[in-house]
Amino acid sequence: MKVRYQQVSPYQVRAEAIAYFLPSDEPYRTATLDRIREEFPSVAPALSSTDASGKRGTALLAYAADQDRSRKVVLVGVGQTNELTAETFRRAASTAARRVQNGIRSCALVLPEWSPLTAEDTAYAIVEGAVLGSYKFGRYKTVDPPEQLEEISILGTERSVTVRRAIEQAAIVCKGVYLARDLANMPGNDLYPETLAEYARQASMEAGFRVEVFTKRKIEQLKMGGLLAVNQGSVRPPVFIVMEWRGGKSKDAPIVLVGKGITFDTGGISIKPAERMGEMKMDMHGAASVIGTLYAAAKLKLPVNVVGLVPATENMPSGSAYRPGDIIRFMNGKTAEIDNTDAEGRLILADALTYAERYSPKAVVDIATLTGACVIALGHVTTGLMGTDRLLLERIKVAAEKTGEYVCELPLYDEYLEQIKSDVADVKNSGGRPAGAITAALFLKHFIGNYPWAHLDIAGTGMAPKEGPYTPKGGTGVGVRLFVEMLRSWDTGT
Ligand code: BES
Ligand code: MN
Ligand code: ZN
C-alpha cells in the first residue's frame, strides 16, 4: 500500500474516491458541506440529505460527475469537534476506506482543518484507520480475490514537513501491523517454525535489523527443555529466532520482546476439540507481533536497542509427543510437571525468558495467545496485562491509551501460586480453570531473570471472531502499535 501526503485540492487529486470528515456541530459542519459543494457541485443534492448530519459512525456515499468518469465522495460523520480523539479519526478513516473500497485502487482523505488535535496527530490517526481498516488477507484466493486499496493520499492545504513525516511513520507502523496479520493468518501447512524464521529473515533484510536463527541442535545445546518437550510430537524441527535492532547507544541495555511462536496448537496429547481448532494456526500471533515490531522499529530507526526473541514449534500429538505426567527440565535448571500438554505456550516462553537474561535487559515484555481464560475474562476487546514492575506496567498502559489497543491489568497475588504447586517438580504447568490467565503468568514468573517484566495475554485480542472498527476478522496485528509506542516514548516519557 502506498501512502502519501498531497498538497492539492480534492477536486484535482487523481484518486478514485475522496473522503471528507464531517463534524456534527456548527460552524464546522456547514463549512465542510459548503466546501464540498464548491469542490463537487454535482453531489450537492446528497449533501442536504439528513444523512449528512455528521453524527459519529454515520457515512454518506455520493457519486460526483466528472468529465470522463464518476468519482466516489464519502462523508464520514465524526460527531462533536470538542469530543474528537485520535480513536475517532482512526475509526472514521477506516469507515471511509471500507465504504469506498469496492472496485477502486485509490482513495484520498481530506485532512480537516477544524481538528482539535495537531495536524500531525490527526494525519497519523487517519492513516492508521484507513490502512488498517482496509486490510485484506487475499493471498490464498485464486477466484474472486478480495479487492485491496493500493494508494491512500492525505490531502492538506499546507506544505508541512512534519505532517509528511507523521504520515510516513504511520504508514511504516501499519506495514508492521500488516506483516503481523499476514503471518498470523497464514495456515500451518505453509507457516511452521522454519518458514516463520524465513519470514523474519525477509523482514530483517527489508528493514535492516539483525536476525539469527537457532536450529534444533543449538536449542539442545542450550538445554531449552520446554521448547524441546513441546516440539517432541512434531515432525517439524523447532527454531529459536533472535532479532536485534540497535538504534540506541551501543552500551545501552536493550528492551527484550518475547513472542509465543506456536505455529499450530492441537493441544498435543491433551488434544483440543475439533470444533474451531483451525483457529490455532494463529497461536504464533505473539511471535508475529514481535516480528512486526522489529520491522517497524528498524524502519523508523527508533533510537533504542530492541531484541526480539521467538521460540517456535508446533504442538502435535504423536507417538513421540510429550505426555501428561512427564517432568521436564528447562534451560535455567528448574523442573515442571506436565499436567496438560495444551498448556504449552508457557513452556516455550519459560526458556525464552531465561535466555533474555543474557542481555541484562532494561525490561522484558512477552506477548502470547496464552490462555482461553483470558478470552473469558476480557473478551476480544482488551489484552490481559500482568507483570512485576510498576513503572513498566504504567509505560504499557500509557502506550495503550495512546494507541487504542486496550490493556487491563490482572493481579499476580501469591495466593494463586497454590494452584500450580507440584508434588514432584518445582511447578506444574496448569493451574486448572479458575484464574487461568493469572496462573499462566505466575508460571512464567518462575522463569524471569533479574529484570523488570511484563506479560501480555492476547488470546482474545489477537484472534478476532469478527471484523472490528479497524481490525479484520482473524489475526488483528495487536501489539505492534503498542510496542512501537512504548519504544518510541521510552526515554522521553511522553
Ligand atoms: N493457545 C491456547 C490458548 C488459546 C485459547 C488462545 C483460545 C486463543 C483462544 C493455549 O495454548 C491453551 O491451550 N491454553 C489452555 C491452558 C490450560 C490447558 C491450562 C487453555 O486456555 O485452555
Ligand atoms: Mn495450548
Ligand atoms: Zn497455545
mmCIF file of N, CA, C and O in Angstrom, residues 422-482:
data_model
loop_
_atom_site.group_PDB
_atom_site.id
_atom_site.type_symbol
_atom_site.label_atom_id
_atom_site.label_comp_id
_atom_site.label_asym_id
_atom_site.label_seq_id
_atom_site.Cartn_x
_atom_site.Cartn_y
_atom_site.Cartn_z
ATOM 1 N N SER A 422 3.405 -28.342 42.512
ATOM 2 C CA SER A 422 3.514 -29.744 42.109
ATOM 3 C C SER A 422 4.086 -30.554 43.260
ATOM 4 O O SER A 422 4.926 -30.059 44.020
ATOM 5 N N ASP A 423 3.648 -31.804 43.385
ATOM 6 C CA ASP A 423 4.195 -32.678 44.425
ATOM 7 C C ASP A 423 5.559 -33.220 44.028
ATOM 8 O O ASP A 423 6.338 -33.653 44.871
ATOM 9 N N VAL A 424 5.814 -33.227 42.720
ATOM 10 C CA VAL A 424 7.010 -33.925 42.238
ATOM 11 C C VAL A 424 8.023 -33.031 41.535
ATOM 12 O O VAL A 424 9.157 -33.442 41.311
ATOM 13 N N ALA A 425 7.610 -31.821 41.163
ATOM 14 C CA ALA A 425 8.536 -30.928 40.448
ATOM 15 C C ALA A 425 8.431 -29.525 41.054
ATOM 16 O O ALA A 425 7.667 -29.291 41.989
ATOM 17 N N ASP A 426 9.210 -28.583 40.504
ATOM 18 C CA ASP A 426 9.214 -27.226 41.063
ATOM 19 C C ASP A 426 7.879 -26.526 40.852
ATOM 20 O O ASP A 426 7.470 -25.679 41.638
ATOM 21 N N VAL A 427 7.227 -26.866 39.754
ATOM 22 C CA VAL A 427 5.978 -26.184 39.400
ATOM 23 C C VAL A 427 5.194 -27.079 38.448
ATOM 24 O O VAL A 427 5.760 -27.996 37.837
ATOM 25 N N LYS A 428 3.904 -26.823 38.358
ATOM 26 C CA LYS A 428 3.039 -27.611 37.480
ATOM 27 C C LYS A 428 2.571 -26.701 36.344
ATOM 28 O O LYS A 428 2.351 -25.516 36.570
ATOM 29 N N ASN A 429 2.400 -27.250 35.149
ATOM 30 C CA ASN A 429 2.155 -26.350 34.014
ATOM 31 C C ASN A 429 0.704 -25.924 33.847
ATOM 32 O O ASN A 429 0.405 -25.107 32.977
ATOM 33 N N SER A 430 -0.195 -26.468 34.659
ATOM 34 C CA SER A 430 -1.565 -25.977 34.566
ATOM 35 C C SER A 430 -2.137 -25.789 35.956
ATOM 36 O O SER A 430 -1.890 -26.601 36.858
ATOM 37 N N GLY A 431 -2.906 -24.727 36.099
ATOM 38 C CA GLY A 431 -3.498 -24.441 37.408
ATOM 39 C C GLY A 431 -4.993 -24.664 37.418
ATOM 40 O O GLY A 431 -5.689 -24.167 38.297
ATOM 41 N N GLY A 432 -5.482 -25.366 36.404
ATOM 42 C CA GLY A 432 -6.927 -25.597 36.330
ATOM 43 C C GLY A 432 -7.661 -24.369 35.807
ATOM 44 O O GLY A 432 -7.038 -23.409 35.357
ATOM 45 N N ARG A 433 -8.986 -24.390 35.899
ATOM 46 C CA ARG A 433 -9.758 -23.331 35.254
ATOM 47 C C ARG A 433 -9.800 -21.981 35.974
ATOM 48 O O ARG A 433 -9.749 -20.956 35.320
ATOM 49 N N PRO A 434 -9.895 -21.958 37.307
ATOM 50 C CA PRO A 434 -10.025 -20.640 37.942
ATOM 51 C C PRO A 434 -8.807 -19.751 37.687
ATOM 52 O O PRO A 434 -7.671 -20.223 37.792
ATOM 53 N N ALA A 435 -9.044 -18.508 37.340
ATOM 54 C CA ALA A 435 -7.961 -17.527 37.146
ATOM 55 C C ALA A 435 -6.854 -18.057 36.236
ATOM 56 O O ALA A 435 -5.667 -17.855 36.482
ATOM 57 N N GLY A 436 -7.250 -18.717 35.151
ATOM 58 C CA GLY A 436 -6.271 -19.347 34.261
ATOM 59 C C GLY A 436 -5.256 -18.392 33.644
ATOM 60 O O GLY A 436 -4.107 -18.779 33.406
ATOM 61 N N ALA A 437 -5.655 -17.165 33.397
ATOM 62 C CA ALA A 437 -4.709 -16.207 32.806
ATOM 63 C C ALA A 437 -3.646 -15.827 33.828
ATOM 64 O O ALA A 437 -2.473 -15.630 33.490
ATOM 65 N N ILE A 438 -4.074 -15.754 35.085
ATOM 66 C CA ILE A 438 -3.152 -15.361 36.161
ATOM 67 C C ILE A 438 -2.185 -16.491 36.503
ATOM 68 O O ILE A 438 -0.969 -16.256 36.628
ATOM 69 N N THR A 439 -2.697 -17.727 36.604
ATOM 70 C CA THR A 439 -1.787 -18.831 36.960
ATOM 71 C C THR A 439 -0.774 -19.079 35.834
ATOM 72 O O THR A 439 0.362 -19.463 36.095
ATOM 73 N N ALA A 440 -1.187 -18.815 34.594
ATOM 74 C CA ALA A 440 -0.240 -18.949 33.473
ATOM 75 C C ALA A 440 0.887 -17.930 33.632
ATOM 76 O O ALA A 440 2.071 -18.250 33.456
ATOM 77 N N ALA A 441 0.526 -16.694 33.980
ATOM 78 C CA ALA A 441 1.540 -15.652 34.170
ATOM 79 C C ALA A 441 2.432 -15.980 35.364
ATOM 80 O O ALA A 441 3.640 -15.747 35.327
ATOM 81 N N LEU A 442 1.833 -16.530 36.421
ATOM 82 C CA LEU A 442 2.636 -16.895 37.596
ATOM 83 C C LEU A 442 3.609 -18.025 37.272
ATOM 84 O O LEU A 442 4.700 -18.104 37.833
ATOM 85 N N PHE A 443 3.194 -18.897 36.354
ATOM 86 C CA PHE A 443 4.129 -19.929 35.883
ATOM 87 C C PHE A 443 5.333 -19.240 35.239
ATOM 88 O O PHE A 443 6.491 -19.539 35.548
ATOM 89 N N LEU A 444 5.066 -18.292 34.349
ATOM 90 C CA LEU A 444 6.153 -17.571 33.666
ATOM 91 C C LEU A 444 7.069 -16.871 34.664
ATOM 92 O O LEU A 444 8.287 -16.824 34.486
ATOM 93 N N LYS A 445 6.457 -16.337 35.712
ATOM 94 C CA LYS A 445 7.226 -15.581 36.709
ATOM 95 C C LYS A 445 8.336 -16.425 37.334
ATOM 96 O O LYS A 445 9.362 -15.891 37.757
ATOM 97 N N HIS A 446 8.152 -17.756 37.361
ATOM 98 C CA HIS A 446 9.203 -18.637 37.878
ATOM 99 C C HIS A 446 10.475 -18.571 37.029
ATOM 100 O O HIS A 446 11.525 -19.035 37.454
ATOM 101 N N PHE A 447 10.350 -18.071 35.821
ATOM 102 C CA PHE A 447 11.471 -18.157 34.875
ATOM 103 C C PHE A 447 12.080 -16.811 34.518
ATOM 104 O O PHE A 447 12.990 -16.741 33.709
ATOM 105 N N ILE A 448 11.567 -15.743 35.132
ATOM 106 C CA ILE A 448 12.126 -14.443 34.785
ATOM 107 C C ILE A 448 13.463 -14.263 35.478
ATOM 108 O O ILE A 448 13.746 -14.880 36.508
ATOM 109 N N GLY A 449 14.293 -13.429 34.888
ATOM 110 C CA GLY A 449 15.596 -13.134 35.471
ATOM 111 C C GLY A 449 15.501 -11.867 36.292
ATOM 112 O O GLY A 449 14.407 -11.434 36.683
ATOM 113 N N ASN A 450 16.652 -11.255 36.485
ATOM 114 C CA ASN A 450 16.715 -10.044 37.294
ATOM 115 C C ASN A 450 16.442 -8.831 36.404
ATOM 116 O O ASN A 450 17.325 -8.061 36.086
ATOM 117 N N TYR A 451 15.204 -8.700 35.981
ATOM 118 C CA TYR A 451 14.830 -7.576 35.111
ATOM 119 C C TYR A 451 13.346 -7.274 35.311
ATOM 120 O O TYR A 451 12.589 -8.148 35.733
ATOM 121 N N PRO A 452 12.944 -6.029 35.003
ATOM 122 C CA PRO A 452 11.517 -5.705 35.047
ATOM 123 C C PRO A 452 10.799 -6.511 33.963
ATOM 124 O O PRO A 452 11.295 -6.598 32.832
ATOM 125 N N TRP A 453 9.655 -7.072 34.325
ATOM 126 C CA TRP A 453 8.971 -7.971 33.386
ATOM 127 C C TRP A 453 7.481 -7.672 33.296
ATOM 128 O O TRP A 453 6.839 -7.369 34.301
ATOM 129 N N ALA A 454 6.967 -7.738 32.086
ATOM 130 C CA ALA A 454 5.516 -7.650 31.891
ATOM 131 C C ALA A 454 5.093 -8.686 30.858
ATOM 132 O O ALA A 454 5.900 -9.115 30.019
ATOM 133 N N HIS A 455 3.844 -9.079 30.955
ATOM 134 C CA HIS A 455 3.306 -10.142 30.106
ATOM 135 C C HIS A 455 1.973 -9.694 29.526
ATOM 136 O O HIS A 455 1.128 -9.157 30.238
ATOM 137 N N LEU A 456 1.808 -9.880 28.227
ATOM 138 C CA LEU A 456 0.558 -9.520 27.551
ATOM 139 C C LEU A 456 -0.113 -10.789 27.047
ATOM 140 O O LEU A 456 0.466 -11.522 26.243
ATOM 141 N N ASP A 457 -1.325 -11.050 27.511
ATOM 142 C CA ASP A 457 -2.074 -12.212 27.027
ATOM 143 C C ASP A 457 -3.045 -11.727 25.954
ATOM 144 O O ASP A 457 -4.044 -11.058 26.244
ATOM 145 N N ILE A 458 -2.721 -12.072 24.693
ATOM 146 C CA ILE A 458 -3.517 -11.593 23.555
ATOM 147 C C ILE A 458 -4.377 -12.714 22.952
ATOM 148 O O ILE A 458 -4.741 -12.656 21.770
ATOM 149 N N ALA A 459 -4.713 -13.723 23.766
ATOM 150 C CA ALA A 459 -5.529 -14.831 23.243
ATOM 151 C C ALA A 459 -6.830 -14.293 22.639
ATOM 152 O O ALA A 459 -7.279 -14.773 21.597
ATOM 153 N N GLY A 460 -7.431 -13.296 23.275
ATOM 154 C CA GLY A 460 -8.684 -12.739 22.763
ATOM 155 C C GLY A 460 -8.457 -11.654 21.722
ATOM 156 O O GLY A 460 -9.112 -11.636 20.673
ATOM 157 N N THR A 461 -7.515 -10.760 21.978
ATOM 158 C CA THR A 461 -7.344 -9.598 21.098
ATOM 159 C C THR A 461 -6.556 -9.918 19.837
ATOM 160 O O THR A 461 -6.636 -9.179 18.855
ATOM 161 N N GLY A 462 -5.799 -11.014 19.848
ATOM 162 C CA GLY A 462 -5.025 -11.373 18.660
ATOM 163 C C GLY A 462 -5.861 -12.098 17.619
ATOM 164 O O GLY A 462 -5.620 -11.985 16.421
ATOM 165 N N MET A 463 -6.836 -12.862 18.098
ATOM 166 C CA MET A 463 -7.662 -13.667 17.187
ATOM 167 C C MET A 463 -9.088 -13.140 17.252
ATOM 168 O O MET A 463 -9.770 -13.334 18.263
ATOM 169 N N ALA A 464 -9.536 -12.496 16.194
ATOM 170 C CA ALA A 464 -10.864 -11.880 16.237
ATOM 171 C C ALA A 464 -11.906 -12.740 15.522
ATOM 172 O O ALA A 464 -11.692 -13.148 14.388
ATOM 173 N N PRO A 465 -13.038 -12.995 16.187
ATOM 174 C CA PRO A 465 -14.090 -13.784 15.557
ATOM 175 C C PRO A 465 -14.844 -12.984 14.506
ATOM 176 O O PRO A 465 -15.503 -13.544 13.650
ATOM 177 N N LYS A 466 -14.742 -11.663 14.576
ATOM 178 C CA LYS A 466 -15.374 -10.830 13.552
ATOM 179 C C LYS A 466 -14.618 -9.516 13.387
ATOM 180 O O LYS A 466 -13.782 -9.168 14.222
ATOM 181 N N GLU A 467 -14.913 -8.842 12.297
ATOM 182 C CA GLU A 467 -14.267 -7.582 11.989
ATOM 183 C C GLU A 467 -14.495 -6.555 13.107
ATOM 184 O O GLU A 467 -15.573 -6.500 13.678
ATOM 185 N N GLY A 468 -13.471 -5.750 13.413
ATOM 186 C CA GLY A 468 -13.605 -4.664 14.386
ATOM 187 C C GLY A 468 -13.584 -3.327 13.675
ATOM 188 O O GLY A 468 -13.561 -3.282 12.438
ATOM 189 N N PRO A 469 -13.598 -2.210 14.425
ATOM 190 C CA PRO A 469 -13.640 -0.881 13.799
ATOM 191 C C PRO A 469 -12.536 -0.682 12.747
ATOM 192 O O PRO A 469 -12.763 -0.065 11.719
ATOM 193 N N TYR A 470 -11.335 -1.148 13.043
ATOM 194 C CA TYR A 470 -10.289 -1.092 12.006
ATOM 195 C C TYR A 470 -9.396 -2.322 12.047
ATOM 196 O O TYR A 470 -8.236 -2.279 11.646
ATOM 197 N N THR A 471 -9.975 -3.400 12.579
ATOM 198 C CA THR A 471 -9.270 -4.678 12.568
ATOM 199 C C THR A 471 -10.090 -5.682 11.776
ATOM 200 O O THR A 471 -11.315 -5.601 11.762
ATOM 201 N N PRO A 472 -9.407 -6.630 11.125
ATOM 202 C CA PRO A 472 -10.125 -7.624 10.337
ATOM 203 C C PRO A 472 -10.544 -8.794 11.213
ATOM 204 O O PRO A 472 -10.113 -8.903 12.356
ATOM 205 N N LYS A 473 -11.357 -9.647 10.663
ATOM 206 C CA LYS A 473 -11.606 -10.937 11.289
ATOM 207 C C LYS A 473 -10.302 -11.736 11.194
ATOM 208 O O LYS A 473 -9.588 -11.609 10.215
ATOM 209 N N GLY A 474 -9.986 -12.532 12.220
ATOM 210 C CA GLY A 474 -8.743 -13.298 12.190
ATOM 211 C C GLY A 474 -7.636 -12.573 12.924
ATOM 212 O O GLY A 474 -7.874 -11.900 13.927
ATOM 213 N N GLY A 475 -6.409 -12.703 12.431
ATOM 214 C CA GLY A 475 -5.261 -12.062 13.078
ATOM 215 C C GLY A 475 -5.389 -10.550 13.026
ATOM 216 O O GLY A 475 -5.578 -9.969 11.960
ATOM 217 N N THR A 476 -5.277 -9.897 14.188
ATOM 218 C CA THR A 476 -5.521 -8.451 14.254
ATOM 219 C C THR A 476 -4.248 -7.624 14.165
ATOM 220 O O THR A 476 -4.306 -6.420 13.929
ATOM 221 N N GLY A 477 -3.106 -8.259 14.422
ATOM 222 C CA GLY A 477 -1.856 -7.495 14.461
ATOM 223 C C GLY A 477 -1.674 -6.739 15.766
ATOM 224 O O GLY A 477 -0.808 -5.876 15.885
ATOM 225 N N VAL A 478 -2.485 -7.067 16.761
ATOM 226 C CA VAL A 478 -2.391 -6.374 18.059
ATOM 227 C C VAL A 478 -0.971 -6.482 18.624
ATOM 228 O O VAL A 478 -0.284 -7.479 18.411
ATOM 229 N N GLY A 479 -0.555 -5.450 19.311
ATOM 230 C CA GLY A 479 0.760 -5.459 19.947
ATOM 231 C C GLY A 479 1.791 -4.639 19.206
ATOM 232 O O GLY A 479 2.627 -3.993 19.830
ATOM 233 N N VAL A 480 1.713 -4.608 17.890
ATOM 234 C CA VAL A 480 2.737 -3.887 17.123
ATOM 235 C C VAL A 480 2.677 -2.389 17.439
ATOM 236 O O VAL A 480 3.684 -1.772 17.812
ATOM 237 N N ARG A 481 1.480 -1.819 17.318
ATOM 238 C CA ARG A 481 1.387 -0.374 17.573
ATOM 239 C C ARG A 481 1.684 -0.058 19.038
ATOM 240 O O ARG A 481 2.316 0.950 19.362
ATOM 241 N N LEU A 482 1.237 -0.934 19.914
ATOM 242 C CA LEU A 482 1.502 -0.751 21.351
ATOM 243 C C LEU A 482 3.007 -0.758 21.637
ATOM 244 O O LEU A 482 3.534 0.124 22.321
#
